Coordinates of C-alpha atoms and ligand atoms in Angstrom, one line a residue:
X1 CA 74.0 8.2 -84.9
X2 CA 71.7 6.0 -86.9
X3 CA 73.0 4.0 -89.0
X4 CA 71.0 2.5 -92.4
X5 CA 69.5 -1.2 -92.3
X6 CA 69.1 -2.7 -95.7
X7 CA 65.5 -3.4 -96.8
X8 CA 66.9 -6.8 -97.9
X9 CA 67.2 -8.0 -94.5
X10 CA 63.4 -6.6 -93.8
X11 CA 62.2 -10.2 -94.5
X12 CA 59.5 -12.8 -92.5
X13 CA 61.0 -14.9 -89.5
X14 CA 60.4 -18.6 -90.5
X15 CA 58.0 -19.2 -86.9
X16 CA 58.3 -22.8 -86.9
X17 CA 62.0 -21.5 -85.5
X18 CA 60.7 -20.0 -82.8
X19 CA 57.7 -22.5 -82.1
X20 CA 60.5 -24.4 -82.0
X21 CA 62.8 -22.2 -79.1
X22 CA 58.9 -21.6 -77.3
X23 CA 58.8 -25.4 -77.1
X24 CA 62.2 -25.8 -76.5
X25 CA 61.7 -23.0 -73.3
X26 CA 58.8 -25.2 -71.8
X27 CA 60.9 -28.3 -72.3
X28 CA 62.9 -27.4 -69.2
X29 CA 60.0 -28.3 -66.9
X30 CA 57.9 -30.5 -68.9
X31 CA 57.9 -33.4 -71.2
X32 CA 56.8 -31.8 -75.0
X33 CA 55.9 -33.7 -77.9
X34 CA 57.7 -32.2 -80.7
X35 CA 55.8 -32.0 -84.2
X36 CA 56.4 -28.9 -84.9
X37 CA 60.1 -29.3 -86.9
X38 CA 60.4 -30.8 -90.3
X39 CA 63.6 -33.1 -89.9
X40 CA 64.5 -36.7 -88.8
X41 CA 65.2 -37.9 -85.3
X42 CA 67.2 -40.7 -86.7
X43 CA 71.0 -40.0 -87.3
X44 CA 73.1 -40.2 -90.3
X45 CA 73.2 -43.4 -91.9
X46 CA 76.0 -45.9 -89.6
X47 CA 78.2 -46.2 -92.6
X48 CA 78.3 -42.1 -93.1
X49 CA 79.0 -41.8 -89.8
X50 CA 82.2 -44.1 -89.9
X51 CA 83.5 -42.6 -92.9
X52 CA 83.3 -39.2 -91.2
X53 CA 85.3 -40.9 -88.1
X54 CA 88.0 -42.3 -90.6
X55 CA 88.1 -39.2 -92.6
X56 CA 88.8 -37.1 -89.8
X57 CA 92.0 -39.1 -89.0
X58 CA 93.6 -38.9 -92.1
X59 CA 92.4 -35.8 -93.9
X60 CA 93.6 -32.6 -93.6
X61 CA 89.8 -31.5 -95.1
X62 CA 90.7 -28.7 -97.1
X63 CA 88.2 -27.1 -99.5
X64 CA 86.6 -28.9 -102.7
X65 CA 85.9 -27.4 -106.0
X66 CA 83.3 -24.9 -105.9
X67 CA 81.2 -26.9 -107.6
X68 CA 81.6 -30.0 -105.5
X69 CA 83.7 -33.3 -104.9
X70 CA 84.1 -35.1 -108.0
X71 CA 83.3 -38.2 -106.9
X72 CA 80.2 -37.0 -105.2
X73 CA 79.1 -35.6 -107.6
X74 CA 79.5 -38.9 -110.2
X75 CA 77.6 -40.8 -107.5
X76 CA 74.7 -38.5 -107.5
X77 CA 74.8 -38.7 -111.2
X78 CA 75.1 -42.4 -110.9
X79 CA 71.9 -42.5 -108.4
X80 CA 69.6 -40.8 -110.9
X81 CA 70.3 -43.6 -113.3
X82 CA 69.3 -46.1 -110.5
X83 CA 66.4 -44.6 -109.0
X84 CA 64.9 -42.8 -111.6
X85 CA 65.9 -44.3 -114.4
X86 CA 67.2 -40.9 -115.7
X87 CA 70.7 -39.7 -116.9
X88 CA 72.1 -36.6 -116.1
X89 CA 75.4 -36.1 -116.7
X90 CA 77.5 -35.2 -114.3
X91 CA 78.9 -32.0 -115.4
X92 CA 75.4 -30.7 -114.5
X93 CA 75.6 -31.8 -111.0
X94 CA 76.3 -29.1 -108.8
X95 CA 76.7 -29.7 -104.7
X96 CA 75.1 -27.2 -102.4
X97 CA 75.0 -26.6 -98.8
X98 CA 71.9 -27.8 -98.1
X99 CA 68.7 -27.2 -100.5
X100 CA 69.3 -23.8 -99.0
X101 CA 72.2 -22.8 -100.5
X102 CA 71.2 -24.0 -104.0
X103 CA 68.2 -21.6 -103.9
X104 CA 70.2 -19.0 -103.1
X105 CA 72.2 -19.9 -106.6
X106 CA 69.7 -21.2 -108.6
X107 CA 67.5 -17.4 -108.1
X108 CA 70.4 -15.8 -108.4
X109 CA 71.6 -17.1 -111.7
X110 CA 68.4 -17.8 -113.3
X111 CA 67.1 -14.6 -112.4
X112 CA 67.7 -10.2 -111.8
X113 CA 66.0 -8.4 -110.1
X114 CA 62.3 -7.3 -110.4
X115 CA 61.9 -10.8 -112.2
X116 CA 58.6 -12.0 -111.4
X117 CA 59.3 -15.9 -110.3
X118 CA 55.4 -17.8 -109.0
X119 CA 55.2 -19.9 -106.3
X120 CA 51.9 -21.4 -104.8
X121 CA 50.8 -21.0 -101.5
X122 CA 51.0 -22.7 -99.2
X123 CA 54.4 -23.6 -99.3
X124 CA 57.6 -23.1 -97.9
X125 CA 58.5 -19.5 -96.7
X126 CA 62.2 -19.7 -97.7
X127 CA 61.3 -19.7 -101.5
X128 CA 59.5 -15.9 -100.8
X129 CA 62.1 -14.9 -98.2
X130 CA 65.0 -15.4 -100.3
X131 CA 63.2 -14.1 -103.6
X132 CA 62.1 -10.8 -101.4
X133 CA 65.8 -10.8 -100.4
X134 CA 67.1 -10.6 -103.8
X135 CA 64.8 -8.3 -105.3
X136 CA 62.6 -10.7 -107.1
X137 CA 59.4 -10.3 -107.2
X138 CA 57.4 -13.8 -105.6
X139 CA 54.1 -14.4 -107.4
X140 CA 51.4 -16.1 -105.1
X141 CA 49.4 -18.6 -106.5
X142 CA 46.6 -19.4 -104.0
X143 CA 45.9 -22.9 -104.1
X144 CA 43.4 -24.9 -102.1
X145 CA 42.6 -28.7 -101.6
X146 CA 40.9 -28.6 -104.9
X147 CA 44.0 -27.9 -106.8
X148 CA 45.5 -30.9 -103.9
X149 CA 47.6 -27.8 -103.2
X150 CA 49.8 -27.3 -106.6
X151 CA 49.6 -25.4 -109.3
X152 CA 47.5 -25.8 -112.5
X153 CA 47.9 -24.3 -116.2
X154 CA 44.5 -22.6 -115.2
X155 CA 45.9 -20.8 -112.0
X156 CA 49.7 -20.2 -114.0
X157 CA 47.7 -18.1 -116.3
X158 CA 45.8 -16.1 -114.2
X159 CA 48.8 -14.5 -112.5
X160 CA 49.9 -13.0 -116.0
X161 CA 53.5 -12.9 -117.1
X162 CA 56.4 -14.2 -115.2
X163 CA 59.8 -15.1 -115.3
X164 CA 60.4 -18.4 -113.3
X165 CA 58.0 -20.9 -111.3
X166 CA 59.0 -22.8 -107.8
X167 CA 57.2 -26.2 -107.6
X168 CA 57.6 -29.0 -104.7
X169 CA 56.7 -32.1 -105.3
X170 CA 56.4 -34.0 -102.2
X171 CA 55.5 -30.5 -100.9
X172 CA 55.9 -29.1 -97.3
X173 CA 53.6 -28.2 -95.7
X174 CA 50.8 -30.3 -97.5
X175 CA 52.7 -33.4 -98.6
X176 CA 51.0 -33.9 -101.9
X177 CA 52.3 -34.3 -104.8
X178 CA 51.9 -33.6 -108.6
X179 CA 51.8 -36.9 -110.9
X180 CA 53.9 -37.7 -113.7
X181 CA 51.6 -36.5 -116.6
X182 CA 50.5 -32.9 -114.7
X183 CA 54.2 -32.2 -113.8
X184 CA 55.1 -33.2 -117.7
X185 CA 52.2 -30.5 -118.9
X186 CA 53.9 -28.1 -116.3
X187 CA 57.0 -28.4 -118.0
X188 CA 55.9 -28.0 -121.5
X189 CA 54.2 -25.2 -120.6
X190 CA 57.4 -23.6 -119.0
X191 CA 59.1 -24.7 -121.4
X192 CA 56.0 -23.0 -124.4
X193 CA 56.4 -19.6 -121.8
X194 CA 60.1 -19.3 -121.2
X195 CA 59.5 -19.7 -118.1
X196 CA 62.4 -21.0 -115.9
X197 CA 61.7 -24.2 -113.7
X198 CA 63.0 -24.4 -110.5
X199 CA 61.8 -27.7 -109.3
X200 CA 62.1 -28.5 -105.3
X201 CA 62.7 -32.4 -105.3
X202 CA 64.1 -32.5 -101.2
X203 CA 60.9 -34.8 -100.3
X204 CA 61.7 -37.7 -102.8
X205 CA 62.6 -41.0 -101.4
X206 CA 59.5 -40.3 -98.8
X207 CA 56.8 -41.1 -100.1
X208 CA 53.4 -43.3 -99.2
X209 CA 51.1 -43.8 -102.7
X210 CA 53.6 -44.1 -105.8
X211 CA 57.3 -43.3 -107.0
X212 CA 58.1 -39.6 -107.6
X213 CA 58.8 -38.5 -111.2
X214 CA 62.1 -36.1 -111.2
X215 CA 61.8 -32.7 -113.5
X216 CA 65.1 -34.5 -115.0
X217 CA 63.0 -36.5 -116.9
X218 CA 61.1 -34.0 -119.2
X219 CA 63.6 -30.9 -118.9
X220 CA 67.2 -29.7 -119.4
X221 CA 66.1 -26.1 -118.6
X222 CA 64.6 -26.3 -115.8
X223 CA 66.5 -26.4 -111.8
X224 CA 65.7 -29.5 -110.0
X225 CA 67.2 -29.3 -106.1
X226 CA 67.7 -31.9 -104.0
X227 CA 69.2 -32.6 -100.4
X228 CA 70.7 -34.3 -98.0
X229 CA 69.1 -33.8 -95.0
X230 CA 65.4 -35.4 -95.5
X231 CA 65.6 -38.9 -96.9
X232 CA 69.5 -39.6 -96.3
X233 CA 68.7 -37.9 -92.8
X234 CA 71.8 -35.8 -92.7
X235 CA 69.9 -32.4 -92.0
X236 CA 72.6 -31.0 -90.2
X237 CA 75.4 -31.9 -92.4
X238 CA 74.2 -29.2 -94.7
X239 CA 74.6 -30.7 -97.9
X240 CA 72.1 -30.8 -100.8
X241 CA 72.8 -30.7 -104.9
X242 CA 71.3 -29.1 -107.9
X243 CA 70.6 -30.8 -111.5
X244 CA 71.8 -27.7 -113.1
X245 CA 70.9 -26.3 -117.0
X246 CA 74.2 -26.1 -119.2
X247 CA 74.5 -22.5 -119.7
X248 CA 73.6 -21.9 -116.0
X249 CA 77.3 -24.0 -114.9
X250 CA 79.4 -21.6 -115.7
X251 CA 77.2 -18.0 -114.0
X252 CA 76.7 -20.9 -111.0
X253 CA 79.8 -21.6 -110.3
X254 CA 81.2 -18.3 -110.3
X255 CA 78.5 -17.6 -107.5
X256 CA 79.6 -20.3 -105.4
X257 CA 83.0 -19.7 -105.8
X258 CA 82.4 -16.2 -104.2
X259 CA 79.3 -16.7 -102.1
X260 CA 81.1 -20.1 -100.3
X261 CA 83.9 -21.0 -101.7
X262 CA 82.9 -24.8 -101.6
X263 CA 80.2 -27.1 -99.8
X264 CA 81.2 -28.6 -96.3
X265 CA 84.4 -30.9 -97.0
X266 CA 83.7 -34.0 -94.6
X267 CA 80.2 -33.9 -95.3
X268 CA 81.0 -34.2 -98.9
X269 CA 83.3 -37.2 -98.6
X270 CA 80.9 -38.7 -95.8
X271 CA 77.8 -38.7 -98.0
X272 CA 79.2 -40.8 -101.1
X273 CA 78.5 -43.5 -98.4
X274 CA 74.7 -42.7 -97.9
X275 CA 74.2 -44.4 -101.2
X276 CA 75.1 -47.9 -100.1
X277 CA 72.9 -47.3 -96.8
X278 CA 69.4 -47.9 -98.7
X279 CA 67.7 -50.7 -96.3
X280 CA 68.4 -48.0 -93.4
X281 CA 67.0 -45.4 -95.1
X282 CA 63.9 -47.4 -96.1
X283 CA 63.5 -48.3 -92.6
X284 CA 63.0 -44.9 -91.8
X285 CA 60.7 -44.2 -94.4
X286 CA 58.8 -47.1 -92.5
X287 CA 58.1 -45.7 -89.6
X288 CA 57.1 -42.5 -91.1
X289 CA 54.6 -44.6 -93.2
X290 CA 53.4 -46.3 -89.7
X291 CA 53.0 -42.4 -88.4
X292 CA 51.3 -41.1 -90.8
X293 CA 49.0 -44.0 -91.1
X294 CA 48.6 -43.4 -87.1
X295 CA 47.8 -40.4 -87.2
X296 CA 45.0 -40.5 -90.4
X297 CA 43.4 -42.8 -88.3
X298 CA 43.5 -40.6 -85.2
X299 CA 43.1 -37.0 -86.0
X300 CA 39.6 -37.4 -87.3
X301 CA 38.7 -38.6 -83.9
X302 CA 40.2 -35.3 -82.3
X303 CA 38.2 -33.2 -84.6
X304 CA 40.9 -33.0 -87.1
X305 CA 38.5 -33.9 -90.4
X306 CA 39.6 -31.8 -92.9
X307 CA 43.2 -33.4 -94.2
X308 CA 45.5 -32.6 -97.3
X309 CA 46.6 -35.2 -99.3
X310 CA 49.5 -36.5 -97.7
X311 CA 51.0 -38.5 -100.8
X312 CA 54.9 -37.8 -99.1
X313 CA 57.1 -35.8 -96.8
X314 CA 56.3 -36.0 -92.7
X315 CA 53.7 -34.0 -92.8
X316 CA 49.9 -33.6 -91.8
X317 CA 48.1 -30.3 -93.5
X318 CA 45.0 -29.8 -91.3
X319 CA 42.3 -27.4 -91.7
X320 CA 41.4 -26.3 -88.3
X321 CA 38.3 -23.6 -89.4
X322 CA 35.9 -25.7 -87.5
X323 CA 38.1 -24.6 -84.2
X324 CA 39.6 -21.5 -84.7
X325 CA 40.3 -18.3 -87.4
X326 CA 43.8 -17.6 -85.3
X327 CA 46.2 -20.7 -86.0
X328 CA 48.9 -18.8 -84.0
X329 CA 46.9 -19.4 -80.7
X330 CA 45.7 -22.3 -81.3
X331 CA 49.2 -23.8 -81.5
X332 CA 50.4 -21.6 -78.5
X333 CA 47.4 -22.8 -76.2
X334 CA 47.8 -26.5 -77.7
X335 CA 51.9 -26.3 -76.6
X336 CA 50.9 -24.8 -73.3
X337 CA 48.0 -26.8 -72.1
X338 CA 48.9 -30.1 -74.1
X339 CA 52.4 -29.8 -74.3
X340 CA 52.1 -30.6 -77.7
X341 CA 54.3 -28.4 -80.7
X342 CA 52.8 -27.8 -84.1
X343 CA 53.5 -25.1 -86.5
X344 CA 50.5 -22.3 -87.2
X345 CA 49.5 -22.2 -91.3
X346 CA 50.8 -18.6 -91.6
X347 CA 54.5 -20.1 -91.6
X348 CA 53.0 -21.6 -94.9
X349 CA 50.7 -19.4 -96.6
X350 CA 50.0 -15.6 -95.6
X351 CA 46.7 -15.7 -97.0
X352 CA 44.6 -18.6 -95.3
X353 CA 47.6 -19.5 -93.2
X354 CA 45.0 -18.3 -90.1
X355 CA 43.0 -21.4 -90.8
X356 CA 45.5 -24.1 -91.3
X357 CA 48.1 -26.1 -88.9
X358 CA 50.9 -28.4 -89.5
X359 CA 51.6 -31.6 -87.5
X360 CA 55.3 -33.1 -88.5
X361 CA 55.1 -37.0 -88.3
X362 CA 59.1 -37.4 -88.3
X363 CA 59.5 -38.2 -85.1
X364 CA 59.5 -41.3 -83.5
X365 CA 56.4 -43.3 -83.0
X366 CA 56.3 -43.4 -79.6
X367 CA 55.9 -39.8 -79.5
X368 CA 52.8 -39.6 -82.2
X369 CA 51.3 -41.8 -80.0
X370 CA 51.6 -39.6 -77.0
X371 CA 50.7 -36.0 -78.8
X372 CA 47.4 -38.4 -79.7
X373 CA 46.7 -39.0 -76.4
X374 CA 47.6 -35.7 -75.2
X375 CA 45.6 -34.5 -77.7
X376 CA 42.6 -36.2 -76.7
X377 CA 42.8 -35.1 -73.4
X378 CA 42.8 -31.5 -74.3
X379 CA 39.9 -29.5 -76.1
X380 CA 39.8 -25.8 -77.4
Ligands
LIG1 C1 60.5 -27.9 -99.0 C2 61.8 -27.7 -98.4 N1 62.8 -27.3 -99.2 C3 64.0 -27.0 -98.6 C4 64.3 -27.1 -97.3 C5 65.6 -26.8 -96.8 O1 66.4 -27.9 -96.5 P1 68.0 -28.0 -96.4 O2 68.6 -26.6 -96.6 O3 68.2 -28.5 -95.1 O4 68.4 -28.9 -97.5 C6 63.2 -27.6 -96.5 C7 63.5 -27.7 -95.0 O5 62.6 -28.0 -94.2 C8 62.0 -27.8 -97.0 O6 60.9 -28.3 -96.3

């Protein structure tokens, strides 16, 4: 007997995971440089970690509101005051488990199926995935290192009509980022369109040339997500939030009530505490600067000219067309004979993916200096 598989589940793997289990295979003979996955190797904060250790003693940890703790959820709303200068009131502060989970809530609410929602490429293959998965319709926007990799009101109307747009600013896998007046005319003309704004904010807090501008600031219609587990380097605590639209509280939190009944309890509680942990967060962001600056200075030596803007995130968008049209071996060969993990462009962008790789520059800095000199060792 066969039995049916939903189409649903039909969609991409996410190949940085299993770049990630290759490298991890090789690891058990030989040293590999890992800059291949998009998280911190520095723990949570010291002071989340403790509360987590006293909460554990004395809590029985029980599940929060659907919508989030309370008090989690005033500090967030507190925090966009402080950093952004920005209030959002915190009835439209939802908490999510991780940005992950608030995608799944923000599509589902803000949109049915066969709704038509743009997104540009390259960019990050959950936004498709989970779009596919839901019956949404994604909308590539091909964008190139003349657009710096995001969208334009140009490319927006090309595609003809649609229903929502996904924007990241820091994004992954290029790092740059859209400026304060260009993300202000990408709002209005959302806004003009009734198109729905679903604004991908995890990379803020990291970033190299100037401050990011939050969505917050020029719409209440619009979705702006944020996590946990990239600046406050908690990425396994699985906690993010969501600056939610007021008639989107109610359909949201009737989704997370049934979809998952509440974000994780301890990490909730533990992460109120990430906001007094500032200087150790900045000190992170610090040696990503030193990275990145490490690596612009030494990838053009390895043959690595062409560069994307790399304005925020960890992460290093190189065009490799002067090596290779098959990004997939040319990061297999480069982990086997350099020992030395990146992730192949086609994670990022089906279309031109072939002639792209990404280098992650979270890491410590130890190891970007030894994939350099590995690197320079090796040839292709
Ligand atoms: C752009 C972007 N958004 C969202 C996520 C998902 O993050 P999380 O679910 O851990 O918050 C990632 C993870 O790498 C990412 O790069």
């Amino acid at each position: 007997m066969t039995l049916k598989i939903a189409r649903r589940g039909m969609i991409d793997p996410f190949i940085v995971m299993d770049v990630m289990r290759e490298a991890n295979q090789l690891s058990e003979n030989t040293k590999i440089v890992h800059l291949e996955v998009g998280q911190p190797s520095t723990p949570a904060p010291a002071k989340v970690i403790e509360a987590a250790k006293k909460l554990l003693d004395k809590d029985r940890l029980g599940y929060t509101d659907s919508l989030g703790l309370l008090q989690l959820r005033k500090r967030i709303s507190k925090y966009y005051g402080e950093f952004y200068g920005v209030s959002v009131p915190l009835e439209r502060m939802v908490i999510t488990t991780g940005s992950s989970g608030a995608f799944l809530l923000a599509f589902a609410s803000a949109f049915d199926p066969g709704d038509r929602v743009a997104l540009t490429v390259p960019g990050y293959p959950a936004y498709r995935n989970i779009l596919i998965a839901l019956g949404i319709e994604p909308v590539i926007i091909e964008t190139s290192v003349k657009e710096r990799f995001q969208p334009t009101i140009k490319l927006l109307e090309d595609v003809g009509n649609i229903d929502g747009l996904i924007i990241a600013s820091p994004s992954n896998p290029t790092g740059s980022m859209i400026d304060s007046e260009r993300l202000r005319v990408l709002v209005e003309w959302c806004d003009e369109n009734s198109v729905r704004m679903i604004s991908d904010e995890i990379y803020h807090g990291i970033n190299y040339v100037s401050p990011p501008t939050t969505v917050a600031k020029f719409s209440k219609s619009a979705i702006i997500i944020n996590s946990f587990s990239k600046y406050f380097s908690m990425t396994g605590w699985r906690l993010g939030w969501m600056v939610t639209p007021q008639e989107l509280i109610r359909p949201i939190e009737c989704l997370a009530q049934n979809l998952f009944i509440s974000p994780p309890t301890l990490s909730q509680y533990a992460a109120i505490a990430s906001f007094n942990c500032i200087n150790e967060l900045e000190r992170n962001v610090d040696n990503y600067r030193t990275n990145r600056e490490i690596l612009l200075e030494e990838l053009p030596k390895l043959g690595f000219k062409k560069i994307a803007p790399v304005d925020g995130a960890f992460y290093i968008y190189v065009d490799v067309s002067n090596f290779t049209s098959d990004s997939t071996s040319f990061c297999q060969r480069m982990l086997q004979e350099a020992n030395v993990a990146a992730t192949p462009g086609v994670d990022f962008d089906p279309l031109n993916g072939k002639y792209f790789i990404r280098f992650s520059f979270a890491g410590a800095e130890s190891d970007i200096r030894e994939a350099c000199k590995r690197l320079s060792a090796w040839s292709y």
